[in-house]
Amino acid sequence: MATLPVPTKADSQTLSEAVKSADSTYKVLYFGLHGRGELIRNLLAYGGAKWEEITPEWPAHKEHTPFGCLPVVYETTSNGTILELAETPAIERYLAKKFNLFGKNEYEHHKVEEYLSSTDSAVTSFSIKIIQSPPEKRVEEANKFYAEVLTRFISVHEAHLQKNGSNGHYIGNSATFADIKTAFLIDRVLFLRPKGADEVPFSAKNSPNLWKVHETVNNHKSYAEWKESPKYQELSVSTKAFFKYD
Ligand SMILES: N[C@@H](CCC(=O)N[C@@H](CS)C(=O)NCC(=O)O)C(=O)O
């Protein structure tokens, strides 16, 4: 079994100093799918970080991870300290903070959290009701999800985005994790639309402000490069195969 990076043992003061490192490199230990690794990789790409993938040997590596599950991210800071980061939402928030994607103050931070949480409910509902449904039930579930969950999501988020100036951002005039998570939701729903289901209600015409957020994130240089990369395409193919999508 290939050995995994060994986290540096040090007191929390030393480790919290190491966390301030701006030019860390990363290793992502996750299966060859988008899955729970997708937003983590998207954040790394958005932040312009360098990372490598470690292919898990499963279940051999299981006992060597903090919670017996993946993803796990290893950060090597500029002074060589290795930090082990586990649990998807915690890793995502850690990276978003590192890349200054939580607004400019505590109030903005809270607003980012509100929209993240709202988007997360839609992502969870999509995963449970559609991706994890047997293929023969997916069309019906998808149509229900579009009509019920997404209609409400679009109405609430469109109103907020319009109030914020229809500028492609949730908070003020800068990118935050809320923008990136919404772009991820839109991608996931479009990418995993079951054949034969209704049109996905996200579009330039039907949800112009959400579409603008999606475009603004997707036009970010290092993010766009990641999405065009062979690795991203490979993960897309294996994700569809894993979930038995045609
Ligand atoms: N609470 C964890 C759940 C992670 C999880 O369930 N990971 C799955 C893959 S998506 C896993 O490791 N499955 C293999 C196993 O549990 O042995 C998180 O949010 O990261």
Short mmCIF file of C-alpha atoms and ligand atoms in Angstrom, two decimals:
data_model
loop_
_atom_site.label_atom_id
_atom_site.label_comp_id
_atom_site.label_asym_id
_atom_site.label_seq_id
_atom_site.Cartn_x
_atom_site.Cartn_y
_atom_site.Cartn_z
CA MET A 1 0.00 0.00 0.00
CA ALA A 2 1.32 3.44 -0.92
CA THR A 3 1.95 5.53 2.19
CA LEU A 4 0.00 8.72 2.66
CA PRO A 5 1.56 12.07 3.59
CA VAL A 6 2.34 12.20 7.31
CA PRO A 7 0.86 15.28 9.03
CA THR A 8 3.33 17.36 11.01
CA LYS A 9 3.01 16.90 14.75
CA ALA A 10 3.14 20.28 16.47
CA ASP A 11 1.13 22.33 18.94
CA SER A 12 -1.87 24.22 17.63
CA GLN A 13 -0.09 27.61 17.87
CA THR A 14 2.65 26.36 15.51
CA LEU A 15 0.11 24.81 13.16
CA SER A 16 -2.05 27.93 13.12
CA GLU A 17 1.03 29.95 12.11
CA ALA A 18 1.66 27.46 9.29
CA VAL A 19 -1.96 27.87 8.12
CA LYS A 20 -1.15 31.49 7.19
CA SER A 21 1.06 30.18 4.38
CA ALA A 22 -0.10 31.76 1.12
CA ASP A 23 1.82 29.53 -1.29
CA SER A 24 0.96 26.08 -0.02
CA THR A 25 0.64 23.08 -2.32
CA TYR A 26 -2.03 20.42 -1.90
CA LYS A 27 -2.69 16.73 -2.39
CA VAL A 28 -6.27 15.53 -2.80
CA LEU A 29 -7.03 11.98 -1.68
CA TYR A 30 -10.37 11.11 -3.28
CA PHE A 31 -11.89 8.58 -5.64
CA GLY A 32 -11.70 9.18 -9.40
CA LEU A 33 -15.09 10.94 -9.49
CA HIS A 34 -16.40 14.47 -9.06
CA GLY A 35 -18.59 13.55 -6.06
CA ARG A 36 -17.54 15.12 -2.79
CA GLY A 37 -14.24 16.14 -4.36
CA GLU A 38 -15.80 18.43 -6.96
CA LEU A 39 -16.21 21.62 -4.98
CA ILE A 40 -12.87 21.11 -3.24
CA ARG A 41 -11.07 20.82 -6.57
CA ASN A 42 -13.07 23.77 -7.94
CA LEU A 43 -12.00 25.91 -4.98
CA LEU A 44 -8.36 24.90 -5.40
CA ALA A 45 -8.62 25.82 -9.07
CA TYR A 46 -10.33 29.12 -8.33
CA GLY A 47 -7.65 29.97 -5.77
CA GLY A 48 -4.94 29.24 -8.34
CA ALA A 49 -3.46 26.55 -6.08
CA LYS A 50 -1.21 23.75 -7.24
CA TRP A 51 -2.45 20.31 -6.33
CA GLU A 52 -1.91 16.66 -7.15
CA GLU A 53 -4.32 13.79 -6.91
CA ILE A 54 -3.52 10.76 -4.77
CA THR A 55 -5.37 7.66 -5.94
CA PRO A 56 -6.82 5.95 -2.88
CA GLU A 57 -6.25 2.27 -2.27
CA TRP A 58 -9.55 1.43 -0.71
CA PRO A 59 -10.27 0.04 1.82
CA ALA A 60 -6.53 -0.29 2.64
CA HIS A 61 -6.21 3.47 3.22
CA LYS A 62 -9.44 3.71 5.22
CA GLU A 63 -7.83 3.21 8.62
CA HIS A 64 -5.21 5.83 7.73
CA THR A 65 -7.76 8.62 7.27
CA PRO A 66 -9.06 10.68 10.21
CA PHE A 67 -12.73 9.62 9.86
CA GLY A 68 -12.45 6.45 7.79
CA CYS A 69 -13.77 8.22 4.68
CA LEU A 70 -12.78 10.51 1.84
CA PRO A 71 -12.00 13.19 0.77
CA VAL A 72 -8.87 14.11 2.72
CA VAL A 73 -6.64 16.99 1.64
CA TYR A 74 -2.99 17.37 2.62
CA GLU A 75 -1.59 20.87 2.58
CA THR A 76 2.16 21.42 2.47
CA THR A 77 2.92 24.95 3.61
CA SER A 78 5.86 27.07 2.48
CA ASN A 79 7.95 25.96 5.48
CA GLY A 80 7.27 22.25 4.83
CA THR A 81 4.58 21.76 7.48
CA ILE A 82 2.00 19.16 6.41
CA LEU A 83 -1.60 19.73 7.50
CA GLU A 84 -4.21 17.03 7.18
CA LEU A 85 -7.71 18.37 6.37
CA ALA A 86 -10.77 16.14 6.57
CA GLU A 87 -14.59 16.30 6.23
CA THR A 88 -15.93 17.88 3.07
CA PRO A 89 -17.67 21.03 4.40
CA ALA A 90 -14.74 21.77 6.73
CA ILE A 91 -12.21 21.42 3.90
CA GLU A 92 -14.30 23.61 1.60
CA ARG A 93 -14.63 26.36 4.21
CA TYR A 94 -10.94 26.16 5.07
CA LEU A 95 -9.98 26.67 1.42
CA ALA A 96 -12.58 29.39 0.86
CA LYS A 97 -11.19 31.32 3.85
CA LYS A 98 -7.67 30.83 2.59
CA PHE A 99 -8.64 32.30 -0.78
CA ASN A 100 -10.55 35.23 0.80
CA LEU A 101 -13.93 34.04 -0.41
CA PHE A 102 -15.96 34.82 2.71
CA GLY A 103 -16.67 38.53 2.29
CA LYS A 104 -15.04 41.53 3.90
CA ASN A 105 -16.51 41.44 7.41
CA GLU A 106 -18.52 39.31 9.83
CA TYR A 107 -21.84 40.43 8.38
CA GLU A 108 -20.78 39.53 4.84
CA HIS A 109 -19.41 36.26 6.19
CA HIS A 110 -22.82 35.47 7.62
CA LYS A 111 -24.56 36.36 4.34
CA VAL A 112 -22.19 34.07 2.44
CA GLU A 113 -23.08 31.30 4.91
CA GLU A 114 -26.82 31.88 4.40
CA TYR A 115 -26.61 31.44 0.63
CA LEU A 116 -24.20 28.54 0.97
CA SER A 117 -26.66 26.81 3.25
CA SER A 118 -29.60 27.45 0.93
CA THR A 119 -27.62 26.14 -2.05
CA ASP A 120 -26.45 23.17 -0.03
CA SER A 121 -30.07 22.14 0.61
CA ALA A 122 -30.67 22.10 -3.15
CA VAL A 123 -27.46 20.11 -3.76
CA THR A 124 -28.42 17.56 -1.07
CA SER A 125 -31.94 17.22 -2.40
CA PHE A 126 -30.58 16.72 -5.94
CA SER A 127 -28.12 14.06 -4.76
CA ILE A 128 -30.66 12.10 -2.75
CA LYS A 129 -33.64 12.38 -5.08
CA ILE A 130 -31.96 12.11 -8.45
CA ILE A 131 -28.37 10.87 -8.45
CA GLN A 132 -29.01 8.17 -5.88
CA SER A 133 -32.39 7.12 -7.34
CA PRO A 134 -32.51 4.03 -9.51
CA PRO A 135 -32.09 5.13 -13.17
CA GLU A 136 -35.74 4.25 -14.03
CA LYS A 137 -37.05 6.71 -11.39
CA ARG A 138 -34.77 9.60 -12.25
CA VAL A 139 -36.87 11.38 -14.89
CA GLU A 140 -39.89 11.64 -12.62
CA GLU A 141 -37.76 12.73 -9.65
CA ALA A 142 -35.86 15.27 -11.74
CA ASN A 143 -39.07 16.86 -13.06
CA LYS A 144 -40.40 17.13 -9.51
CA PHE A 145 -37.09 18.61 -8.31
CA TYR A 146 -37.06 21.22 -11.11
CA ALA A 147 -40.69 22.21 -10.51
CA GLU A 148 -40.61 22.29 -6.72
CA VAL A 149 -37.10 22.81 -5.34
CA LEU A 150 -35.53 24.79 -8.19
CA THR A 151 -38.52 27.03 -8.84
CA ARG A 152 -38.38 28.26 -5.27
CA PHE A 153 -34.58 28.41 -5.27
CA ILE A 154 -34.61 30.52 -8.44
CA SER A 155 -37.23 32.93 -7.15
CA VAL A 156 -35.43 33.56 -3.83
CA HIS A 157 -31.91 33.76 -5.26
CA GLU A 158 -32.90 35.86 -8.29
CA ALA A 159 -34.56 38.45 -6.00
CA HIS A 160 -31.44 38.70 -3.85
CA LEU A 161 -29.02 38.86 -6.78
CA GLN A 162 -31.09 41.58 -8.41
CA LYS A 163 -31.04 43.57 -5.16
CA ASN A 164 -27.27 43.19 -5.11
CA GLY A 165 -27.06 44.92 -8.48
CA SER A 166 -27.27 42.00 -10.94
CA ASN A 167 -23.47 42.02 -11.01
CA GLY A 168 -22.78 38.28 -10.96
CA HIS A 169 -22.08 38.21 -7.22
CA TYR A 170 -24.09 37.44 -4.10
CA ILE A 171 -22.30 39.85 -1.81
CA GLY A 172 -21.11 43.32 -2.83
CA ASN A 173 -18.90 43.43 -5.87
CA SER A 174 -16.53 40.55 -5.19
CA ALA A 175 -16.49 36.81 -5.64
CA THR A 176 -17.33 34.66 -2.63
CA PHE A 177 -17.78 30.99 -1.91
CA ALA A 178 -21.55 31.55 -2.36
CA ASP A 179 -20.93 32.36 -6.06
CA ILE A 180 -18.73 29.29 -6.52
CA LYS A 181 -21.18 26.96 -4.81
CA THR A 182 -24.06 28.19 -6.96
CA ALA A 183 -21.98 27.73 -10.13
CA PHE A 184 -21.29 24.18 -8.91
CA LEU A 185 -25.02 23.49 -8.31
CA ILE A 186 -25.93 24.73 -11.79
CA ASP A 187 -23.18 22.62 -13.37
CA ARG A 188 -24.18 19.53 -11.44
CA VAL A 189 -27.89 19.84 -12.30
CA LEU A 190 -27.15 20.45 -16.01
CA PHE A 191 -24.52 17.73 -16.20
CA LEU A 192 -26.60 15.08 -14.44
CA ARG A 193 -29.95 15.79 -16.13
CA PRO A 194 -31.49 12.39 -16.84
CA LYS A 195 -32.27 11.80 -20.53
CA GLY A 196 -35.96 12.50 -21.19
CA ALA A 197 -36.38 14.89 -18.25
CA ASP A 198 -37.78 18.42 -18.71
CA GLU A 199 -35.46 21.30 -19.51
CA VAL A 200 -33.41 22.36 -16.50
CA PRO A 201 -34.89 25.68 -15.35
CA PHE A 202 -31.46 27.35 -15.05
CA SER A 203 -30.88 29.42 -18.17
CA ALA A 204 -29.97 32.93 -19.30
CA LYS A 205 -33.66 33.60 -19.99
CA ASN A 206 -35.28 31.95 -16.98
CA SER A 207 -32.76 32.80 -14.27
CA PRO A 208 -30.60 35.63 -15.68
CA ASN A 209 -28.94 36.62 -12.42
CA LEU A 210 -28.03 33.07 -11.43
CA TRP A 211 -26.80 32.52 -14.97
CA LYS A 212 -24.60 35.58 -14.61
CA VAL A 213 -23.10 34.20 -11.39
CA HIS A 214 -22.44 30.93 -13.22
CA GLU A 215 -20.79 32.73 -16.15
CA THR A 216 -18.72 35.01 -13.93
CA VAL A 217 -17.30 32.04 -12.01
CA ASN A 218 -16.74 30.05 -15.19
CA ASN A 219 -14.88 32.97 -16.82
CA HIS A 220 -12.34 33.07 -14.00
CA LYS A 221 -9.06 32.13 -15.68
CA SER A 222 -7.68 29.33 -13.52
CA TYR A 223 -11.18 27.93 -12.91
CA ALA A 224 -11.90 27.84 -16.66
CA GLU A 225 -8.54 26.13 -17.27
CA TRP A 226 -9.38 23.46 -14.69
CA LYS A 227 -12.77 22.77 -16.25
CA GLU A 228 -11.19 22.40 -19.67
CA SER A 229 -8.40 20.13 -18.42
CA PRO A 230 -8.18 16.45 -19.38
CA LYS A 231 -8.38 15.51 -15.69
CA TYR A 232 -11.70 17.32 -15.25
CA GLN A 233 -13.08 15.67 -18.40
CA GLU A 234 -11.89 12.28 -17.17
CA LEU A 235 -13.67 12.81 -13.84
CA SER A 236 -16.86 13.77 -15.71
CA VAL A 237 -16.79 10.54 -17.71
CA SER A 238 -16.16 8.35 -14.66
CA THR A 239 -18.87 10.16 -12.66
CA LYS A 240 -21.50 9.39 -15.32
CA ALA A 241 -20.34 5.78 -15.54
CA PHE A 242 -20.32 5.36 -11.75
CA PHE A 243 -23.91 6.63 -11.41
CA LYS A 244 -25.04 4.68 -14.48
CA TYR A 245 -26.00 7.71 -16.60
CA ASP A 246 -26.19 7.10 -20.39
N1 LIG B 1 -18.88 13.17 6.47
C1 LIG B 1 -18.00 12.86 5.39
C2 LIG B 1 -18.62 11.77 4.51
C3 LIG B 1 -17.64 11.31 3.47
C4 LIG B 1 -18.11 10.07 2.71
O1 LIG B 1 -19.17 9.50 2.97
N2 LIG B 1 -17.25 9.67 1.79
C5 LIG B 1 -17.50 8.49 0.99
C6 LIG B 1 -17.20 8.79 -0.47
S1 LIG B 1 -18.18 10.10 -1.10
C7 LIG B 1 -16.53 7.39 1.43
O2 LIG B 1 -15.44 7.66 1.89
N3 LIG B 1 -16.93 6.14 1.20
C8 LIG B 1 -16.10 4.98 1.44
C9 LIG B 1 -16.26 4.40 2.80
O3 LIG B 1 -16.99 4.96 3.64
O4 LIG B 1 -15.61 3.39 3.05
C10 LIG B 1 -17.69 14.14 4.58
O5 LIG B 1 -18.53 15.04 4.56
O6 LIG B 1 -16.60 14.24 4.02
#
